[in-house]
Tab-separated table of C-alpha atoms in Angstrom:
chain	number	residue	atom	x	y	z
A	152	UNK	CA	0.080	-4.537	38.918
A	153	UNK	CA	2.107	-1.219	38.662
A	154	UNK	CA	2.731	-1.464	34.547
A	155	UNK	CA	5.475	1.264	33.167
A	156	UNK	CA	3.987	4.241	30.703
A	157	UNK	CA	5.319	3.982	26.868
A	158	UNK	CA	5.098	7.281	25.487
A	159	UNK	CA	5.507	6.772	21.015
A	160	UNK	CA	6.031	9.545	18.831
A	161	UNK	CA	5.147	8.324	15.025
A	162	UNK	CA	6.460	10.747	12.493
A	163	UNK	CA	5.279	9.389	9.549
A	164	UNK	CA	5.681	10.817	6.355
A	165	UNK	CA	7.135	14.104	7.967
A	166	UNK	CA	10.614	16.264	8.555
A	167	UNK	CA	13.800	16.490	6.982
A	168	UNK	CA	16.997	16.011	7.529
A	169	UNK	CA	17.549	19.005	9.856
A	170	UNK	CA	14.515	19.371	11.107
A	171	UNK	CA	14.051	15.281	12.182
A	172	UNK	CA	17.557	16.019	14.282
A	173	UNK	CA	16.304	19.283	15.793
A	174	UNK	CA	13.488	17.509	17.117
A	175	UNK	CA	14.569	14.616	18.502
A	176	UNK	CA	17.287	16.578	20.382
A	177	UNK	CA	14.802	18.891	21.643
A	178	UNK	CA	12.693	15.895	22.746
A	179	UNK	CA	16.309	14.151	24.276
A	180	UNK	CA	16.968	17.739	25.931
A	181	UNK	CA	13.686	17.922	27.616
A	182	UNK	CA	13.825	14.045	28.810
A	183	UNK	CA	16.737	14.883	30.971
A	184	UNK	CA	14.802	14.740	34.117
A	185	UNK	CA	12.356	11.815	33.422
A	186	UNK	CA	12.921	9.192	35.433
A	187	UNK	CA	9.136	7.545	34.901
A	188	UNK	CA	8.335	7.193	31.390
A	189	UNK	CA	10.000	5.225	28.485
A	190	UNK	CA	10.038	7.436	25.064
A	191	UNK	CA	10.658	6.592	21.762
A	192	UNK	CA	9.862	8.445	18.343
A	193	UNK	CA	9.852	7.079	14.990
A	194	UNK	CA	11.523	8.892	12.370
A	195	UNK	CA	11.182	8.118	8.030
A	196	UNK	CA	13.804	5.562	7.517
A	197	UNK	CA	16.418	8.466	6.060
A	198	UNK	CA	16.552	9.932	9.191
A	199	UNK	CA	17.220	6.914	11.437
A	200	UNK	CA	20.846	7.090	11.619
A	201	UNK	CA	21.018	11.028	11.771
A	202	UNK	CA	18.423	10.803	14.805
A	203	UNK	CA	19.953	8.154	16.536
A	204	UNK	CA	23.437	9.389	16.236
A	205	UNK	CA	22.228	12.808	17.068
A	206	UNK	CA	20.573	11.691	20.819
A	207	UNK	CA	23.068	8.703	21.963
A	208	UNK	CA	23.200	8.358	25.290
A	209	UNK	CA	20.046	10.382	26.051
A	210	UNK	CA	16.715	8.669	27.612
A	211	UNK	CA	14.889	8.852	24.100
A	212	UNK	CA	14.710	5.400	21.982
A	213	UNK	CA	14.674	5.483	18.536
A	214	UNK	CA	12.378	3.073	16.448
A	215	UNK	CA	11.171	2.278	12.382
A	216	UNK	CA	7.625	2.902	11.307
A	217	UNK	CA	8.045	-0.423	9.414
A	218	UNK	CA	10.485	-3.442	7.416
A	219	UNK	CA	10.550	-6.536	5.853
A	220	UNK	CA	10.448	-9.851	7.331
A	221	UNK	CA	13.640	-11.355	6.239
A	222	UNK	CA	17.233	-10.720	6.623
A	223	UNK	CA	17.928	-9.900	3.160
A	224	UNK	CA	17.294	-10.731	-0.093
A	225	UNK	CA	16.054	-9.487	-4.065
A	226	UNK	CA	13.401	-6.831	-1.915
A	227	UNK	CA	13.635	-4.069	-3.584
A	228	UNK	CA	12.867	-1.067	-1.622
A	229	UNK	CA	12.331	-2.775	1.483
A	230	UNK	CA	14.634	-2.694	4.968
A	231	UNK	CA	15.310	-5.588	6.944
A	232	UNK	CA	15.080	-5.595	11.000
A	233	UNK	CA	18.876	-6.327	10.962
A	234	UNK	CA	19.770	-2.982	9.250
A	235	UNK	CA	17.036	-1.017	11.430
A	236	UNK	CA	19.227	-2.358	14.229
A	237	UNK	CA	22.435	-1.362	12.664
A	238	UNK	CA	20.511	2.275	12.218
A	239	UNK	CA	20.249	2.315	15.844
A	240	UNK	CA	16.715	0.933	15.916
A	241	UNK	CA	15.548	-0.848	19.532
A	242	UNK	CA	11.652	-1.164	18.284
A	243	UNK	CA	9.674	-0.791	15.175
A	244	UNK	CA	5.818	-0.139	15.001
A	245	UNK	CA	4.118	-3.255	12.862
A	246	UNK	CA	0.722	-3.368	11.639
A	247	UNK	CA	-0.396	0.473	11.648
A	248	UNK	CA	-3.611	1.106	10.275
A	249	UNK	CA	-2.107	3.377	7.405
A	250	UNK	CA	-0.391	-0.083	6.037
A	251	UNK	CA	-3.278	-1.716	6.547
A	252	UNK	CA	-5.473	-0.020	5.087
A	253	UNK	CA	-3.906	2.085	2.618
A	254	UNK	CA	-0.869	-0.302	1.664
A	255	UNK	CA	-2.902	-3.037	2.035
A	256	UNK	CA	-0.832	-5.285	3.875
A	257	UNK	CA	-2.730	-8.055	5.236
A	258	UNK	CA	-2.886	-9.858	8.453
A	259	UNK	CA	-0.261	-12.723	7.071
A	260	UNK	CA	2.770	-10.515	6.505
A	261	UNK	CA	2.164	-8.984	9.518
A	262	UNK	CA	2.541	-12.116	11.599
A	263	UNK	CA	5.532	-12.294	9.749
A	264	UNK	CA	6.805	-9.306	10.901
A	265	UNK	CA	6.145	-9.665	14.525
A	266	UNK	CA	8.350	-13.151	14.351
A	267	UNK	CA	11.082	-11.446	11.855
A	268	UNK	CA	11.494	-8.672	14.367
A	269	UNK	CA	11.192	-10.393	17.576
A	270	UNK	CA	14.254	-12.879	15.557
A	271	UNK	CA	16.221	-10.028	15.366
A	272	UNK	CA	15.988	-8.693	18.874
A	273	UNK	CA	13.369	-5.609	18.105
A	274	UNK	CA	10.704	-4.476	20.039
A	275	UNK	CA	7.831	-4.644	18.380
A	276	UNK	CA	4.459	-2.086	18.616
A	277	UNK	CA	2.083	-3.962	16.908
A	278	UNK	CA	-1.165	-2.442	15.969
A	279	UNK	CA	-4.906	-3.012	15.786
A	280	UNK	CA	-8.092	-1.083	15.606
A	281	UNK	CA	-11.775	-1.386	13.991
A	282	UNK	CA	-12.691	0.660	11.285
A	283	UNK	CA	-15.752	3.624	12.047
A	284	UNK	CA	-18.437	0.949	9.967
A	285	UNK	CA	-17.033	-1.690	12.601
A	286	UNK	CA	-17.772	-0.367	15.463
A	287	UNK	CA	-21.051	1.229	14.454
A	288	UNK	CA	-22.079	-2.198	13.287
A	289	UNK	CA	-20.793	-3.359	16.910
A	290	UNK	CA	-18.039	-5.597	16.314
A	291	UNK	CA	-15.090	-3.740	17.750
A	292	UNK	CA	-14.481	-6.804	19.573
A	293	UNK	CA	-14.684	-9.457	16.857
A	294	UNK	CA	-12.609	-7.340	14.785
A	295	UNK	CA	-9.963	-6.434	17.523
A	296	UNK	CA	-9.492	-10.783	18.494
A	297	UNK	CA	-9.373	-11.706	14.699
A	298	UNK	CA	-6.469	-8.634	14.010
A	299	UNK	CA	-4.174	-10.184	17.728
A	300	UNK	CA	-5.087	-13.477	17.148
A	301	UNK	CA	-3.485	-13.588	13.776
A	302	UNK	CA	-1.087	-10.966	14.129
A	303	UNK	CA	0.174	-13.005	17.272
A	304	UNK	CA	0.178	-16.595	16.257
A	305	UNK	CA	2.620	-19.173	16.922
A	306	UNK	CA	4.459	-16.390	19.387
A	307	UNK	CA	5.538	-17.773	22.599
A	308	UNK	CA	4.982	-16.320	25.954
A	309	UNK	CA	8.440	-15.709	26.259
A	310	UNK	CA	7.672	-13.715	22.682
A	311	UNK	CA	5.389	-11.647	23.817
A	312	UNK	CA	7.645	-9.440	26.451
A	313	UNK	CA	9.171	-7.939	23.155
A	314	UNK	CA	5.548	-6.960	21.679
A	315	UNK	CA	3.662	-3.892	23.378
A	316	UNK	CA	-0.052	-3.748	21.785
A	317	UNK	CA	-1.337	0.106	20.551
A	318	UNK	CA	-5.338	0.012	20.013
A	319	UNK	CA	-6.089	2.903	17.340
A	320	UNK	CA	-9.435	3.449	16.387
A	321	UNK	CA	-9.328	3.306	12.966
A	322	UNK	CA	-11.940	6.070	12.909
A	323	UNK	CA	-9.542	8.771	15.436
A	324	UNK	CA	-6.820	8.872	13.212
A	325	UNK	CA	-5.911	12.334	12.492
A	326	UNK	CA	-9.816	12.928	12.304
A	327	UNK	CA	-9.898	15.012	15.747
A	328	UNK	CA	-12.351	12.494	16.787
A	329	UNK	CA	-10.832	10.561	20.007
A	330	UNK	CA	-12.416	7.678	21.791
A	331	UNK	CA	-13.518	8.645	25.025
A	332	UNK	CA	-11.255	7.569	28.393
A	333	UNK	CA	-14.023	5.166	29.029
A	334	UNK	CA	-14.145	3.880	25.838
A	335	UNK	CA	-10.538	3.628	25.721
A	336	UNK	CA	-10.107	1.845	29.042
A	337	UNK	CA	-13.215	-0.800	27.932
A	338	UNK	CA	-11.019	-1.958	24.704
A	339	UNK	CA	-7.636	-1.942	26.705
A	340	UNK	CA	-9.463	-4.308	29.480
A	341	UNK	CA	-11.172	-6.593	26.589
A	342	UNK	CA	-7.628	-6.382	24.344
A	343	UNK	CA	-5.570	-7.855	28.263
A	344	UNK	CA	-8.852	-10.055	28.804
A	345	UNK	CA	-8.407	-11.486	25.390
A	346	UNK	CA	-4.246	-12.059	25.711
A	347	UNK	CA	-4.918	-13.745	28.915
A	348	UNK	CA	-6.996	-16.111	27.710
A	349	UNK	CA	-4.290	-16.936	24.697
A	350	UNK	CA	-1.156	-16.578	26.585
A	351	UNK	CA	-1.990	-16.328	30.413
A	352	UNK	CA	-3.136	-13.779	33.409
A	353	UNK	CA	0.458	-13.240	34.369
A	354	UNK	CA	1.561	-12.253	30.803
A	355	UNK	CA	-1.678	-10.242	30.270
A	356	UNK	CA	-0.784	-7.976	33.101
A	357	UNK	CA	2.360	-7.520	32.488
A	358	UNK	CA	1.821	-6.257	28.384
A	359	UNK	CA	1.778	-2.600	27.651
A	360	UNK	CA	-1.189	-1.843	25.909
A	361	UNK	CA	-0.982	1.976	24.434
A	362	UNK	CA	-4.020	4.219	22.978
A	363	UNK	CA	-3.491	5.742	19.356
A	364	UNK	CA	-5.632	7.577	18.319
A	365	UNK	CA	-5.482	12.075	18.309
A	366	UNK	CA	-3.898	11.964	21.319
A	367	UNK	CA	-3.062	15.615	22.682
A	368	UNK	CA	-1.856	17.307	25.465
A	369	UNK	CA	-5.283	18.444	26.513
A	370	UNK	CA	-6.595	14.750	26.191
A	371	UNK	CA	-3.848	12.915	27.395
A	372	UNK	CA	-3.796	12.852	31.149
A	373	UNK	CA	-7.497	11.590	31.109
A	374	UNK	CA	-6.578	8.940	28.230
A	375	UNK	CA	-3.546	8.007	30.243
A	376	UNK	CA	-4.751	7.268	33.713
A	377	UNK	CA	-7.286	4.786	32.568
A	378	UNK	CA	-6.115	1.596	34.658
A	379	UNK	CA	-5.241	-0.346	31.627
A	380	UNK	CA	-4.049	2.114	29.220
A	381	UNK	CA	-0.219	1.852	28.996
A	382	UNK	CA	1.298	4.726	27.073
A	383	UNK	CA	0.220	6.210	23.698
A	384	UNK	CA	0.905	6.244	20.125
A	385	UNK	CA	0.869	9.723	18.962
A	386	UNK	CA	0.892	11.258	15.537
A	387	UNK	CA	1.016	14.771	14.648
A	388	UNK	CA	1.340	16.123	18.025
A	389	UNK	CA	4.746	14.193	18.480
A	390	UNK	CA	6.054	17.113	15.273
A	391	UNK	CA	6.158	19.692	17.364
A	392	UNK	CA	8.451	19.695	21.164
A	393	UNK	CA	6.342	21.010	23.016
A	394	UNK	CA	3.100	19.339	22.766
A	395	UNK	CA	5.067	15.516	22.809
A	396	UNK	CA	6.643	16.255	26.129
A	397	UNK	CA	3.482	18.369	27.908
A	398	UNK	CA	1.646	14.540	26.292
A	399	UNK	CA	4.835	12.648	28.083
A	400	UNK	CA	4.552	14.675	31.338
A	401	UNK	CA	0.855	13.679	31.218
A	402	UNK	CA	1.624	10.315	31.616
A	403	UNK	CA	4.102	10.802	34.827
């Protein structure tokens, strides 16, 4: 089954004001001809509305790196999916291994945010991925069912078109170290295997399932032509114009 390529810029904790707008118009500018790939980049929250003012009615979607699951309430710092939306959010990532890990959100909440956002009408990224110990100790795969099973429970078939899945090693994040395109392709098939068996072949092949993980232009094409690697999820090289688009071109 022909599956479309998702191409994610995550911004993190970068830009400014001006510089967040400059981008993303440089990104919209140089989408004008792509006809293949969907794009999206995910600015800081004080950006959103800047950035998705600044490229309306370009190909490039504009997402959240993160919210709260409810619709409003005594939350203080926290945005809901409703005001993402109103900020000209269509998706927001859930579950990255930087709120994992270092924010310490556990696997609870983040079922919560997968329903809260699906609610709302947002796409969702939700992430998993094994720490470096994990996999050395061989249980990328135990770790990898426990993170979708529980990220993904009580979602509905139906559900699931809104969710995309991106695998990030744990251990490739903004180390330099990238998994192999085999290695890659191996969790992708065991991640669809694995959704199948919850939720059914015909939804299994139909879910995007995007690498994050170092992705670069110079490791991209090989990364993205793996049969069941959907897209990517890319980090610093999604700061800088060029090397975003040469990593969305890789995917055509």
């Amino acid at each position: 089954m022909a599956r479309a390529k998702l191409i994610v810029g995550n911004w993190k904790m970068y830009t400014n004001a001006k510089s967040s707008v400059e981008l993303a118009q440089a990104v919209a500018e140089g989408l004008k001809d792509n006809t293949q790939v969907m794009v999206g980049v995910c600015p800081p929250f004080p950006w959103l509305t800047k950035v998705s003012e600044a490229i309306k009615g370009s190909k490039l979607e504009v997402g959240a790196q993160n919210f709260y699951p409810a619709k409003e309430g005594a939350f203080t710092g926290e945005v809901s999916p409703g005001m993402l939306k109103e900020a000209g959010c269509t998706f927001s990532i859930v579950g990255h291994s930087e709120r994992r890990h270092t924010l310490l959100e556990p696997d609870l909440l983040l079922n919560r945010k997968v329903k809260a956002g699906i609610a709302a009408g947002l796409g969702i990224i939700f992430c998993v991925g094994e720490l470096l110990s994990e996999r050395e100790a061989g249980h990328t795969e135990a770790v990898l069912e426990f993170q979708i099973a529980a990220g993904l429970a009580g979602l509905t078939a139906e559900q699931l078109k809104l969710v995309t899945i991106a695998y990030e090693p744990v251990w490739a994040i903004g180390t330099g170290k990238v998994a192999t395109p085999q290695q890659a392709q191996e969790v992708h098939a065991f991640i669809r295997k694995f959704i199948a068996k919850q939720f059914g072949e015909t939804v299994a092949q139909s879910l995007l399932i995007q690498y994050g993980g170092s992705v670069k232009p110079d490791n991209a094409a090989e990364i993205l032509k793996q049969p069941d690697v959907d897209g990517a999820l890319v980090g610093g090289a999604s700061l800088k114009t060029d090397s975003f688009l040469a990593i969305v071109k890789a995917a055509y």
